C-alpha cells in the first residue's frame, strides 16, 4: 500500500486534490455497484466452509481481507491474472484457487477496486477533465496501485508539485535520524534537537505535551502554536486526553476530529432488547436497559430500578410505573414468533422516540424469516462504536497528526506520544489465510502479496517520513503503562532511535521524569501532596471506634446504632444472619445496616445462595406438609418436575441451553438429597407439619425475625425445627462443638419469647418440647445440640452449641448499643476458623479489610 496519496493539480486553477474513488468515478463515469454482502456467497466446498459454519461473521471478514489482498496483487484487477502454474500443490494453492474462483463468481469486488478497474479499462478520451499527477512513484504501492498510477500518468501526464518540506539543520542529531532511520548506519552523538522523556501513562503524556508546547512558546522556540506538531497513536484515548490537557493551558489543537468517537446508543438498546425478549431476561440486561438513554422515565428512576433488579432480580419501582413506561415494561416479555418480536419492538420504539430504534428494527425485520433466528438477530444488532468523523483543521492551532497518515503540514517542533507497545511502527500481525512461508513462496511464483516483512518495511518508512516533518526539534514521550495499568515495553521505533543515538538500550535514552525532582523537569510542574500512610486510615490504638451519640430531643431523636433501619412503625427486626455478621465484625454489620456495601453489577451465577434456594424449594415441593413420605419410585418421578419448577421460579436463566450440564448435575444432587431426607423421615417416623415457617421474637430487648425451613412432628410429640444448609456437616459440627453456633439459640429465643402468635408458638406455649436442628444437604447429616440426642439419626454436637456465641453476642450488643464499634484484626479470619469453627465471610468486605488492625502479636513475635 502506497505511502504518498495520489495527488493531482488542476491545470485551470492550480488547486491540489487527492485522487479519491469518488473523483475517479465522476471523471470516468464509473458505474455504481450495489454493496457486496460477501457472506451470501461463502457456501460449501471451499477450504473455509467449516470455519464459516462455526463463525460466519469472522470468516467473512477474513475472506474479504484475503480477497482484497489477492486483487491488489494483480495489475489489471482480473482474476485471469492469478496464474498458479508455478505454485506447488498444497494449502497455499488450494486457498488461492478458492479465492480466485470466488472472485470469478462474484464478478465484482468490495471497496474502490471496481472503480479502479473501470479506469484501467478506459481510454484517455473517456475522462471528463484532466487529472495530471504530481509527485514521484511510491515503492510500497501494490501492483494494482502502481498500474492505476501509470494509467493516470499515461492519460493525463505530469504536473509540478509543491516543494518538499524543509529539513532540519544539517549535522544535527535530528537530521541524522531523519536521514538514516530504518537503514543501517553508524551511531551519532545525541544533542539538544532530540529529547526523550518517560511518563506514567497516556493521560500524563497529554498533560506533559501541553506543558511542553506552552514552554516552547514562552521560551520563544516557536512563534505561534501552528509551529508545534503532535504525532499520536490511532487511539480514541489520545484525542480526548489531549483536548482536555491543551484546553487547560489555553492552546488550541488543529486536526482534532470534528465529531469524536462515540458509543452506538441505538445499537446497545436494541441488543439489550433482543436479549430481554428472547427470555428469560438476565438481570444485567434489564438493569442496563433501565438506565439507557431515551427511556420514558427520569434517569434517577432508571438508576433506582437498575439497583433493585441487580439486588433482588425484580424492581418494585418498575412495578409501580404507569402510562408509556408501563407500556414499555409490559412489552418486555419473551417472544416466540417474528410477529410477536417486531410487534413488541415497534411498541417499544414508539414509547422511546429519543432512543432512535426504528432504523435498526427495520434492518432486523428485512433480514428476518418465518422463524426467529436469534443468533442472526443478535449478530445484526450487535453494537459497535461510531468512529470519529471529519478533521477540524485551522492554521492557528497546534497540529495533530495521526499514526497511519503523513503529516499534513511542516512544523518546527514535533512531539511524538505513545513510544511504547505496538506503535511506531505499528507491528503487523499474521493473516488468518497464509503463513509467512506461503506468502514468500507465492511472491517467488509472481503473486506479489504483502507479508509481515513488506508491511514492517512500509511502517518504518512511514515513521521516518513522519519524523521528517520537524525542522528544529523532536520530543519523544514514552508511557510506562497503558490506561488499563498494564506495563508497556519500548516500541520498535524507540529501540532503533536509541541505537542510532548511541544508546545500548532504549532505557538509556529515556529520562524518566517520575524519578526526577520537579525542579529539574523541562516544564513547570506541581506534585500533589502524598496521602498520609499511603492512603491507609489512621486507626485507634485500642481498636475501638466511638461514635458520638446525639442526645434525644422531642424533635430530634438520638442516634441508636441498633435501630438504624427504623421505619415509621419502629425499628426493623434483626435476622440471625445479621447478628452472626455482628458476632464476626461489628464494623461489617454497621456498614450493612447503613447500606455501604459492594454495588458491583454481576450476571446471574450458580452460586451458593442460588443452589441453596433451589434445593430448599425442591425439598419443600417434594415433602409437602401433611403428606406421607414418598417412596423411591415416586421420588424419581416427581423430582425432575419439582426441580424444573424451582428453576423457573428462582433462576429462570438456568433454562438456557448453555446450562444443560449444570441442570443435569442439579438433578443428580436433588435426587440424592431427597432420597436421604426421605430415609431420615422414615427412620424417625417424623411427619411434616409445615414448610417455610416465619419466626418473630425478641432477645434482650432486640427484635428478631427469621424463617425455619421445615417443621417436623416426632412420634413422641416433640417438634423438630429444621434449617436446611447446603453444605457438609464438618464446619457446622465444629462450630457447635465449640459452642459458637448462634442460630440454634436465636431460633429457640424466638419460639420462647414470640412477638407474634402462630400455630408453632401456641404449641410451645402449651408445653411442646422444641428441638432445633440443621439438615446438612451435602452429606445428609442432621445436627442438633443435646436436646436432640435421643432422636434417631440425629447427631448431637456439644452440650450447649451456643453458649460462647450468646455470651459474646451480649458483649457486642452492649458495646454497639453504647456507640462503640470494635475493629477486627487482619488475622481474625484464621482465628475464627481455628478457634470457633466460623468461616468469617463478613471480613471479605473491602471496607472491613481496609479498617482492620494489624495482626495480633503472638508470644513468639514478642520474643
JSON list of N, CA, C and O in Angstrom, two decimals, residues 171-194:
[
{"chain": "A", "resi": 171, "resn": "UNK", "atom": "N", "xyz": [23.74, 18.30, 10.14]},
{"chain": "A", "resi": 171, "resn": "UNK", "atom": "CA", "xyz": [24.68, 17.99, 11.21]},
{"chain": "A", "resi": 171, "resn": "UNK", "atom": "C", "xyz": [24.04, 17.75, 12.56]},
{"chain": "A", "resi": 171, "resn": "UNK", "atom": "O", "xyz": [24.71, 17.29, 13.48]},
{"chain": "A", "resi": 172, "resn": "UNK", "atom": "N", "xyz": [22.76, 18.02, 12.71]},
{"chain": "A", "resi": 172, "resn": "UNK", "atom": "CA", "xyz": [22.09, 17.79, 13.98]},
{"chain": "A", "resi": 172, "resn": "UNK", "atom": "C", "xyz": [21.70, 16.32, 14.10]},
{"chain": "A", "resi": 172, "resn": "UNK", "atom": "O", "xyz": [21.60, 15.59, 13.11]},
{"chain": "A", "resi": 173, "resn": "UNK", "atom": "N", "xyz": [21.49, 15.89, 15.34]},
{"chain": "A", "resi": 173, "resn": "UNK", "atom": "CA", "xyz": [21.06, 14.50, 15.57]},
{"chain": "A", "resi": 173, "resn": "UNK", "atom": "C", "xyz": [19.71, 14.25, 14.92]},
{"chain": "A", "resi": 173, "resn": "UNK", "atom": "O", "xyz": [19.45, 13.15, 14.41]},
{"chain": "A", "resi": 174, "resn": "UNK", "atom": "N", "xyz": [18.83, 15.25, 14.93]},
{"chain": "A", "resi": 174, "resn": "UNK", "atom": "CA", "xyz": [17.52, 15.09, 14.31]},
{"chain": "A", "resi": 174, "resn": "UNK", "atom": "C", "xyz": [17.65, 14.86, 12.80]},
{"chain": "A", "resi": 174, "resn": "UNK", "atom": "O", "xyz": [16.99, 13.98, 12.24]},
{"chain": "A", "resi": 175, "resn": "UNK", "atom": "N", "xyz": [18.51, 15.63, 12.15]},
{"chain": "A", "resi": 175, "resn": "UNK", "atom": "CA", "xyz": [18.69, 15.45, 10.71]},
{"chain": "A", "resi": 175, "resn": "UNK", "atom": "C", "xyz": [19.26, 14.07, 10.40]},
{"chain": "A", "resi": 175, "resn": "UNK", "atom": "O", "xyz": [18.82, 13.39, 9.45]},
{"chain": "A", "resi": 176, "resn": "UNK", "atom": "N", "xyz": [20.21, 13.64, 11.21]},
{"chain": "A", "resi": 176, "resn": "UNK", "atom": "CA", "xyz": [20.79, 12.31, 11.01]},
{"chain": "A", "resi": 176, "resn": "UNK", "atom": "C", "xyz": [19.71, 11.24, 11.19]},
{"chain": "A", "resi": 176, "resn": "UNK", "atom": "O", "xyz": [19.65, 10.26, 10.44]},
{"chain": "A", "resi": 177, "resn": "UNK", "atom": "N", "xyz": [18.86, 11.44, 12.16]},
{"chain": "A", "resi": 177, "resn": "UNK", "atom": "CA", "xyz": [17.79, 10.49, 12.42]},
{"chain": "A", "resi": 177, "resn": "UNK", "atom": "C", "xyz": [16.81, 10.45, 11.25]},
{"chain": "A", "resi": 177, "resn": "UNK", "atom": "O", "xyz": [16.37, 9.38, 10.82]},
{"chain": "A", "resi": 178, "resn": "UNK", "atom": "N", "xyz": [16.47, 11.62, 10.74]},
{"chain": "A", "resi": 178, "resn": "UNK", "atom": "CA", "xyz": [15.54, 11.69, 9.60]},
{"chain": "A", "resi": 178, "resn": "UNK", "atom": "C", "xyz": [16.13, 11.03, 8.35]},
{"chain": "A", "resi": 178, "resn": "UNK", "atom": "O", "xyz": [15.38, 10.47, 7.55]},
{"chain": "A", "resi": 179, "resn": "UNK", "atom": "N", "xyz": [17.42, 11.08, 8.19]},
{"chain": "A", "resi": 179, "resn": "UNK", "atom": "CA", "xyz": [18.05, 10.52, 7.00]},
{"chain": "A", "resi": 179, "resn": "UNK", "atom": "C", "xyz": [18.31, 9.02, 7.11]},
{"chain": "A", "resi": 179, "resn": "UNK", "atom": "O", "xyz": [18.31, 8.31, 6.10]},
{"chain": "A", "resi": 180, "resn": "UNK", "atom": "N", "xyz": [18.53, 8.52, 8.34]},
{"chain": "A", "resi": 180, "resn": "UNK", "atom": "CA", "xyz": [19.03, 7.16, 8.47]},
{"chain": "A", "resi": 180, "resn": "UNK", "atom": "C", "xyz": [18.09, 6.23, 9.25]},
{"chain": "A", "resi": 180, "resn": "UNK", "atom": "O", "xyz": [18.42, 5.04, 9.42]},
{"chain": "A", "resi": 181, "resn": "UNK", "atom": "N", "xyz": [16.95, 6.71, 9.73]},
{"chain": "A", "resi": 181, "resn": "UNK", "atom": "CA", "xyz": [16.06, 5.82, 10.48]},
{"chain": "A", "resi": 181, "resn": "UNK", "atom": "C", "xyz": [15.60, 4.67, 9.58]},
{"chain": "A", "resi": 181, "resn": "UNK", "atom": "O", "xyz": [15.18, 4.87, 8.44]},
{"chain": "A", "resi": 182, "resn": "UNK", "atom": "N", "xyz": [15.68, 3.46, 10.12]},
{"chain": "A", "resi": 182, "resn": "UNK", "atom": "CA", "xyz": [15.28, 2.28, 9.36]},
{"chain": "A", "resi": 182, "resn": "UNK", "atom": "C", "xyz": [16.32, 1.77, 8.40]},
{"chain": "A", "resi": 182, "resn": "UNK", "atom": "O", "xyz": [16.05, 0.83, 7.64]},
{"chain": "A", "resi": 183, "resn": "UNK", "atom": "N", "xyz": [17.50, 2.39, 8.39]},
{"chain": "A", "resi": 183, "resn": "UNK", "atom": "CA", "xyz": [18.57, 1.98, 7.50]},
{"chain": "A", "resi": 183, "resn": "UNK", "atom": "C", "xyz": [19.81, 1.67, 8.34]},
{"chain": "A", "resi": 183, "resn": "UNK", "atom": "O", "xyz": [19.98, 2.19, 9.44]},
{"chain": "A", "resi": 184, "resn": "UNK", "atom": "N", "xyz": [20.69, 0.89, 7.80]},
{"chain": "A", "resi": 184, "resn": "UNK", "atom": "CA", "xyz": [21.93, 0.61, 8.50]},
{"chain": "A", "resi": 184, "resn": "UNK", "atom": "C", "xyz": [22.81, 1.85, 8.56]},
{"chain": "A", "resi": 184, "resn": "UNK", "atom": "O", "xyz": [23.04, 2.50, 7.55]},
{"chain": "A", "resi": 185, "resn": "UNK", "atom": "N", "xyz": [23.30, 2.18, 9.75]},
{"chain": "A", "resi": 185, "resn": "UNK", "atom": "CA", "xyz": [24.12, 3.38, 9.88]},
{"chain": "A", "resi": 185, "resn": "UNK", "atom": "C", "xyz": [24.93, 3.31, 11.15]},
{"chain": "A", "resi": 185, "resn": "UNK", "atom": "O", "xyz": [24.63, 2.54, 12.07]},
{"chain": "A", "resi": 186, "resn": "UNK", "atom": "N", "xyz": [26.00, 4.11, 11.21]},
{"chain": "A", "resi": 186, "resn": "UNK", "atom": "CA", "xyz": [26.79, 4.23, 12.43]},
{"chain": "A", "resi": 186, "resn": "UNK", "atom": "C", "xyz": [26.07, 5.15, 13.41]},
{"chain": "A", "resi": 186, "resn": "UNK", "atom": "O", "xyz": [25.32, 6.05, 13.01]},
{"chain": "A", "resi": 187, "resn": "UNK", "atom": "N", "xyz": [26.30, 4.96, 14.71]},
{"chain": "A", "resi": 187, "resn": "UNK", "atom": "CA", "xyz": [25.65, 5.84, 15.70]},
{"chain": "A", "resi": 187, "resn": "UNK", "atom": "C", "xyz": [26.15, 7.27, 15.57]},
{"chain": "A", "resi": 187, "resn": "UNK", "atom": "O", "xyz": [27.22, 7.54, 15.02]},
{"chain": "A", "resi": 188, "resn": "UNK", "atom": "N", "xyz": [25.34, 8.21, 16.08]},
{"chain": "A", "resi": 188, "resn": "UNK", "atom": "CA", "xyz": [25.67, 9.62, 16.10]},
{"chain": "A", "resi": 188, "resn": "UNK", "atom": "C", "xyz": [25.48, 10.12, 17.53]},
{"chain": "A", "resi": 188, "resn": "UNK", "atom": "O", "xyz": [24.65, 9.60, 18.28]},
{"chain": "A", "resi": 189, "resn": "UNK", "atom": "N", "xyz": [26.27, 11.11, 17.90]},
{"chain": "A", "resi": 189, "resn": "UNK", "atom": "CA", "xyz": [26.15, 11.65, 19.26]},
{"chain": "A", "resi": 189, "resn": "UNK", "atom": "C", "xyz": [24.85, 12.42, 19.40]},
{"chain": "A", "resi": 189, "resn": "UNK", "atom": "O", "xyz": [24.49, 13.21, 18.53]},
{"chain": "A", "resi": 190, "resn": "UNK", "atom": "N", "xyz": [24.09, 12.19, 20.49]},
{"chain": "A", "resi": 190, "resn": "UNK", "atom": "CA", "xyz": [22.84, 12.94, 20.68]},
{"chain": "A", "resi": 190, "resn": "UNK", "atom": "C", "xyz": [23.11, 14.41, 20.96]},
{"chain": "A", "resi": 190, "resn": "UNK", "atom": "O", "xyz": [24.20, 14.79, 21.41]},
{"chain": "A", "resi": 191, "resn": "UNK", "atom": "N", "xyz": [22.14, 15.26, 20.68]},
{"chain": "A", "resi": 191, "resn": "UNK", "atom": "CA", "xyz": [22.23, 16.67, 21.00]},
{"chain": "A", "resi": 191, "resn": "UNK", "atom": "C", "xyz": [20.85, 17.17, 21.41]},
{"chain": "A", "resi": 191, "resn": "UNK", "atom": "O", "xyz": [19.90, 16.40, 21.56]},
{"chain": "A", "resi": 192, "resn": "UNK", "atom": "N", "xyz": [20.74, 18.50, 21.57]},
{"chain": "A", "resi": 192, "resn": "UNK", "atom": "CA", "xyz": [19.50, 19.09, 22.07]},
{"chain": "A", "resi": 192, "resn": "UNK", "atom": "C", "xyz": [18.35, 19.01, 21.10]},
{"chain": "A", "resi": 192, "resn": "UNK", "atom": "O", "xyz": [17.21, 19.33, 21.47]},
{"chain": "A", "resi": 193, "resn": "UNK", "atom": "N", "xyz": [18.59, 18.59, 19.86]},
{"chain": "A", "resi": 193, "resn": "UNK", "atom": "CA", "xyz": [17.49, 18.54, 18.90]},
{"chain": "A", "resi": 193, "resn": "UNK", "atom": "C", "xyz": [16.55, 17.36, 19.13]},
{"chain": "A", "resi": 193, "resn": "UNK", "atom": "O", "xyz": [15.44, 17.33, 18.58]},
{"chain": "A", "resi": 194, "resn": "UNK", "atom": "N", "xyz": [16.98, 16.38, 19.91]},
{"chain": "A", "resi": 194, "resn": "UNK", "atom": "CA", "xyz": [16.15, 15.21, 20.22]},
{"chain": "A", "resi": 194, "resn": "UNK", "atom": "C", "xyz": [16.12, 15.02, 21.73]},
{"chain": "A", "resi": 194, "resn": "UNK", "atom": "O", "xyz": [17.17, 14.97, 22.37]}
]
